[in-house]
CSV table of C-alpha atoms in Angstrom, one decimal:
chain,number,residue,atom,x,y,z
A,1,MET,CA,-17.1,-0.8,-2.1
A,2,PRO,CA,-13.8,1.1,-2.9
A,3,ALA,CA,-10.6,-0.8,-2.4
A,4,ARG,CA,-9.4,1.6,0.3
A,5,ARG,CA,-12.5,1.2,2.3
A,6,ARG,CA,-12.5,-2.6,2.0
A,7,ILE,CA,-8.8,-2.7,3.1
A,8,ALA,CA,-9.5,-0.3,6.0
A,9,ILE,CA,-12.4,-2.4,7.2
A,10,THR,CA,-10.3,-5.5,7.0
A,11,LEU,CA,-7.4,-3.9,8.8
A,12,ALA,CA,-9.7,-2.5,11.6
A,13,THR,CA,-11.3,-5.9,12.1
A,14,ALA,CA,-7.9,-7.6,12.3
A,15,ALA,CA,-6.7,-5.2,14.8
A,16,LEU,CA,-9.7,-6.0,17.0
A,17,LEU,CA,-9.1,-9.8,16.7
A,18,VAL,CA,-5.5,-9.9,17.8
A,19,PRO,CA,-5.5,-12.3,20.7
A,20,ILE,CA,-4.7,-11.0,24.1
A,21,THR,CA,-2.5,-14.0,24.8
A,22,VAL,CA,0.0,-12.8,22.2
A,23,GLY,CA,3.1,-11.0,23.6
A,24,CYS,CA,3.3,-7.2,23.5
A,25,SER,CA,6.0,-7.2,20.9
A,26,ALA,CA,3.9,-9.4,18.6
A,27,ILE,CA,0.9,-7.1,19.1
A,28,ASP,CA,3.0,-4.0,18.4
A,29,LYS,CA,4.4,-5.6,15.3
A,30,ALA,CA,0.9,-6.6,14.1
A,31,LEU,CA,-0.4,-3.1,14.7
A,32,ASP,CA,2.6,-1.6,12.9
A,33,CYS,CA,1.8,-3.8,9.9
A,34,VAL,CA,-1.9,-2.8,10.0
A,35,GLU,CA,-1.1,0.9,10.4
A,36,THR,CA,1.4,0.8,7.5
A,37,ALA,CA,-1.0,-1.2,5.3
A,38,ASP,CA,-3.6,1.4,6.0
A,39,ALA,CA,-1.2,4.2,5.1
A,40,ILE,CA,-0.4,2.3,1.9
A,41,ALA,CA,-4.1,2.0,1.1
A,42,THR,CA,-4.5,5.7,1.6
A,43,SER,CA,-1.5,6.4,-0.8
A,44,VAL,CA,-2.9,4.0,-3.4
A,45,ASP,CA,-6.2,5.8,-3.2
A,46,LYS,CA,-4.4,9.1,-3.8
A,47,LEU,CA,-2.6,7.4,-6.7
A,48,GLN,CA,-5.9,6.3,-8.3
A,49,GLN,CA,-7.2,9.9,-8.0
A,50,ALA,CA,-3.9,11.4,-9.3
A,51,VAL,CA,-3.8,9.0,-12.3
A,52,SER,CA,-7.3,10.1,-13.3
A,53,THR,CA,-6.0,13.6,-13.6
A,54,ALA,CA,-2.4,12.8,-14.6
A,55,ALA,CA,-2.7,14.7,-17.9
A,56,ASP,CA,-3.5,17.9,-15.9
A,57,ASP,CA,-1.0,17.5,-13.1
A,58,PRO,CA,1.5,14.6,-13.2
A,59,THR,CA,3.2,15.8,-10.0
A,60,GLN,CA,0.3,14.5,-7.9
A,61,ALA,CA,0.8,11.0,-9.2
A,62,LYS,CA,4.6,11.3,-8.5
A,63,GLU,CA,3.8,12.5,-4.9
A,64,ALA,CA,1.4,9.5,-4.4
A,65,LEU,CA,4.1,7.1,-5.7
A,66,ASP,CA,6.7,8.7,-3.4
A,67,ASP,CA,4.3,8.2,-0.4
A,68,ILE,CA,3.9,4.6,-1.3
A,69,ASP,CA,7.6,4.2,-1.5
A,70,ARG,CA,8.1,5.7,2.0
A,71,GLU,CA,5.4,3.4,3.5
A,72,LEU,CA,6.9,0.3,1.8
A,73,LYS,CA,10.3,1.2,3.2
A,74,ASN,CA,8.8,1.6,6.6
A,75,LEU,CA,7.0,-1.8,6.3
A,76,SER,CA,9.9,-3.7,4.9
A,77,ASP,CA,12.1,-2.5,7.8
A,78,LYS,CA,9.6,-4.0,10.3
A,79,THR,CA,8.9,-7.4,8.8
A,80,ASP,CA,10.6,-10.8,8.4
A,81,ASN,CA,7.4,-12.4,7.1
A,82,ALA,CA,8.1,-14.1,3.7
A,83,ASP,CA,4.5,-13.5,2.4
A,84,LEU,CA,4.6,-9.9,3.4
A,85,SER,CA,8.0,-9.4,1.8
A,86,LYS,CA,6.7,-10.9,-1.5
A,87,ALA,CA,3.7,-8.6,-1.4
A,88,VAL,CA,6.0,-5.6,-0.7
A,89,ASP,CA,8.2,-6.6,-3.7
A,90,ASN,CA,5.1,-6.9,-5.9
A,91,LEU,CA,4.0,-3.4,-4.8
A,92,ASN,CA,7.4,-2.0,-5.4
A,93,THR,CA,7.4,-3.5,-8.9
A,94,GLY,CA,4.0,-2.0,-9.6
A,95,VAL,CA,5.0,1.4,-8.4
A,96,ASP,CA,8.1,1.3,-10.5
A,97,ASN,CA,6.1,0.4,-13.6
A,98,VAL,CA,3.6,3.2,-13.0
A,99,ARG,CA,6.3,5.7,-12.4
A,100,LYS,CA,8.1,4.7,-15.7
A,101,SER,CA,4.8,4.9,-17.6
A,102,ILE,CA,4.1,8.4,-16.3
A,103,GLU,CA,7.7,9.5,-17.0
A,104,ASN,CA,7.3,8.2,-20.6
A,105,GLY,CA,4.1,10.3,-21.0
A,106,ASP,CA,1.4,7.7,-20.4
A,107,SER,CA,-1.5,9.7,-19.0
A,108,THR,CA,-3.4,6.5,-18.1
A,109,PRO,CA,-0.9,4.0,-16.6
A,110,ASP,CA,-2.2,0.6,-15.5
A,111,ILE,CA,-2.3,0.8,-11.7
A,112,LYS,CA,-4.1,-2.6,-11.2
A,113,PRO,CA,-0.9,-4.3,-10.2
A,114,VAL,CA,-0.4,-1.6,-7.5
A,115,THR,CA,-4.0,-1.9,-6.1
A,116,ASP,CA,-3.8,-5.8,-6.2
A,117,ALA,CA,-0.4,-5.8,-4.3
A,118,ALA,CA,-1.7,-3.2,-1.8
A,119,ALA,CA,-4.8,-5.5,-1.1
A,120,GLU,CA,-2.4,-8.5,-0.7
A,121,ILE,CA,-0.4,-6.5,1.9
A,122,GLY,CA,-3.7,-5.8,3.7
A,123,LYS,CA,-4.5,-9.5,3.7
A,124,VAL,CA,-1.1,-10.6,4.9
A,125,CYS,CA,-1.1,-8.0,7.7
A,126,THR,CA,-4.5,-9.2,8.9
A,127,SER,CA,-3.8,-13.0,8.8
């Protein structure tokens, strides 16, 4: 099962399991986290596709990295969770490394740290 699909299923399940007894602001925060994690998963999926064709069009990979950066900024503005902050930091590091690799002419950068960190964000947002 592709990483994006697995993350999306996890996120959807978590959204359904949020207890009704939790206050509205907590539910809103949890849903914001889930929505942002889903957007990150979409961006990571785009990055995977773009990296596979980076030699032909490196701008697609840059655009996918920019999308991830925007979603990470959005997520970090909404959270005070230490585990989530760590996962966001790990994803930022992975994105920076992929960006540098592409800028240095690497047509097959290692994006595993990016996909791993995105999956961790999905886990944190659903726990």
